[in-house]
Amino acid sequence: MSEAVREAPKKERPEFRNIHVTELSNYRLPLAGLVSILHRISGLSMFLLLPFVLYLLEQSLRSEISFAYYQGIVSYPLVKLIILALVWGYLHHFCAGCRHLIMDMHIGLAKEQARHSAATVLAVSLSLTAIIALKLFGVF
């Protein structure tokens, strides 16, 4: 029995090596990996900005004058872009979280289904963000 195991031809194992920083621009991440990384980035950004957002909410609710003051600040285009980035982060994190919950139920784990759900997460989050951007910048 041990001779049969010894005589079996050895398959060459693929060689995986670490990626150097200079090779990062050539590395192509799959769509599901990109959605996963964006999910982590959006979650981290929301976590880190939560105290600041809550402080601004508290200050705007203090009085009518402070509300008018912060309403004036939000009218600047740069502030609107920051708000839009936060909105995209929330929407992407929510959509990707729903995707992960569905995958936790062992639905859509095949490679093609996972790729399709990752594309759906990006499409839905970007579409909803575009609709909110139109409203935020006064097109609607």
Coordinates of C-alpha atoms in Angstrom, one line a residue:
M1 CA 0.0 0.0 0.0
S2 CA 2.8 2.4 0.9
E3 CA 4.5 1.6 -2.4
A4 CA 1.4 2.7 -4.4
V5 CA 1.4 6.0 -2.7
R6 CA 5.1 6.5 -3.3
E7 CA 4.9 5.7 -6.9
A8 CA 2.0 8.1 -7.7
P9 CA 3.3 11.0 -9.9
K10 CA 3.6 14.2 -8.0
K11 CA 1.6 17.1 -9.3
E12 CA 3.4 20.4 -9.3
R13 CA 1.8 22.8 -7.0
P14 CA 1.2 26.3 -8.2
E15 CA 3.6 28.9 -6.9
F16 CA 1.9 31.8 -5.2
R17 CA 4.2 34.7 -4.3
N18 CA 3.5 37.9 -2.6
I19 CA 2.7 40.9 -4.6
H20 CA 5.2 43.8 -4.4
V21 CA 3.9 47.3 -4.1
T22 CA 5.2 48.2 -7.6
E23 CA 3.0 45.4 -9.0
L24 CA -0.3 46.6 -7.5
S25 CA -1.2 48.6 -10.6
N26 CA -1.0 45.5 -12.7
Y27 CA -3.0 43.3 -10.4
R28 CA -6.7 42.9 -11.4
L29 CA -9.0 42.3 -8.5
P30 CA -12.2 40.4 -9.2
L31 CA -15.5 42.3 -8.9
A32 CA -16.5 40.5 -5.7
G33 CA -13.2 41.4 -4.2
L34 CA -13.6 45.0 -5.1
V35 CA -17.1 45.0 -3.5
S36 CA -15.7 43.4 -0.4
I37 CA -12.9 46.0 0.0
L38 CA -15.4 48.8 -0.7
H39 CA -17.7 47.3 2.0
R40 CA -14.8 47.5 4.5
I41 CA -13.8 51.0 3.5
S42 CA -17.4 52.3 3.7
G43 CA -17.9 50.7 7.1
L44 CA -14.7 52.1 8.5
S45 CA -15.5 55.6 7.1
M46 CA -19.0 55.6 8.6
F47 CA -17.6 54.4 12.0
L48 CA -14.9 57.0 12.1
L49 CA -17.2 59.9 11.0
L50 CA -20.1 58.9 13.3
P51 CA -19.0 61.2 16.2
F52 CA -18.6 64.1 13.9
V53 CA -22.0 63.5 12.2
L54 CA -23.7 63.2 15.6
Y55 CA -22.1 66.4 16.8
L56 CA -23.3 68.3 13.8
L57 CA -26.8 66.8 14.3
E58 CA -26.8 67.9 17.9
Q59 CA -25.7 71.4 17.0
S60 CA -28.3 71.8 14.3
L61 CA -31.1 70.7 16.7
R62 CA -30.0 73.2 19.4
S63 CA -32.0 76.2 18.0
E64 CA -33.5 77.6 14.9
I65 CA -30.5 79.9 14.5
S66 CA -28.0 77.0 14.6
F67 CA -30.1 75.1 12.2
A68 CA -30.1 78.0 9.7
Y69 CA -26.3 78.3 10.2
Y70 CA -25.7 74.6 9.3
Q71 CA -28.2 74.8 6.5
G72 CA -26.0 77.6 5.1
I73 CA -22.9 75.4 5.4
V74 CA -24.6 72.5 3.6
S75 CA -25.3 74.8 0.6
Y76 CA -21.6 74.8 -0.4
P77 CA -20.8 72.4 -3.2
L78 CA -17.8 70.8 -1.5
V79 CA -19.9 70.0 1.6
K80 CA -22.5 68.5 -0.7
L81 CA -19.9 66.3 -2.2
I82 CA -18.8 65.1 1.2
I83 CA -22.4 64.4 2.1
L84 CA -22.8 62.5 -1.1
A85 CA -19.7 60.4 -0.3
L86 CA -21.2 59.6 3.1
V87 CA -24.5 58.7 1.4
W88 CA -22.8 56.4 -1.1
G89 CA -20.8 54.8 1.8
Y90 CA -24.0 54.1 3.7
L91 CA -25.9 52.8 0.6
H92 CA -23.0 50.6 -0.5
H93 CA -22.4 49.2 3.0
F94 CA -26.1 48.4 3.3
C95 CA -26.4 46.7 -0.1
A96 CA -23.2 44.8 0.3
G97 CA -24.3 43.8 3.8
C98 CA -27.6 42.4 2.4
R99 CA -25.5 40.5 -0.2
H100 CA -23.4 39.0 2.6
L101 CA -26.4 38.0 4.6
I102 CA -27.9 36.3 1.6
M103 CA -24.6 34.5 1.0
D104 CA -24.6 33.5 4.7
M105 CA -27.8 31.5 3.9
H106 CA -25.8 29.7 1.3
I107 CA -27.6 31.4 -1.6
G108 CA -25.6 32.5 -4.6
L109 CA -22.2 31.1 -3.7
A110 CA -21.3 29.9 -7.1
K111 CA -18.7 31.9 -9.0
E112 CA -21.0 33.3 -11.6
Q113 CA -23.8 34.1 -9.1
A114 CA -21.4 35.8 -6.8
R115 CA -20.0 37.9 -9.6
H116 CA -23.6 38.8 -10.6
S117 CA -24.6 39.8 -7.1
A118 CA -21.4 41.9 -6.7
A119 CA -22.3 43.8 -10.0
T120 CA -25.8 44.2 -8.7
V121 CA -24.6 45.7 -5.4
L122 CA -22.5 48.2 -7.3
A123 CA -25.3 49.1 -9.7
V124 CA -27.9 49.5 -7.0
S125 CA -25.7 51.6 -4.7
L126 CA -24.5 53.8 -7.5
S127 CA -27.9 54.3 -9.0
L128 CA -29.4 55.2 -5.6
T129 CA -26.5 57.6 -5.0
A130 CA -27.1 59.2 -8.4
I131 CA -30.8 59.8 -7.6
I132 CA -29.9 61.3 -4.2
A133 CA -27.2 63.5 -5.9
L134 CA -29.8 64.9 -8.3
K135 CA -32.0 65.7 -5.3
L136 CA -29.1 67.1 -3.3
F137 CA -27.9 69.4 -6.1
G138 CA -31.4 70.6 -6.9
V139 CA -32.1 69.0 -10.2
F140 CA -35.4 67.5 -8.8

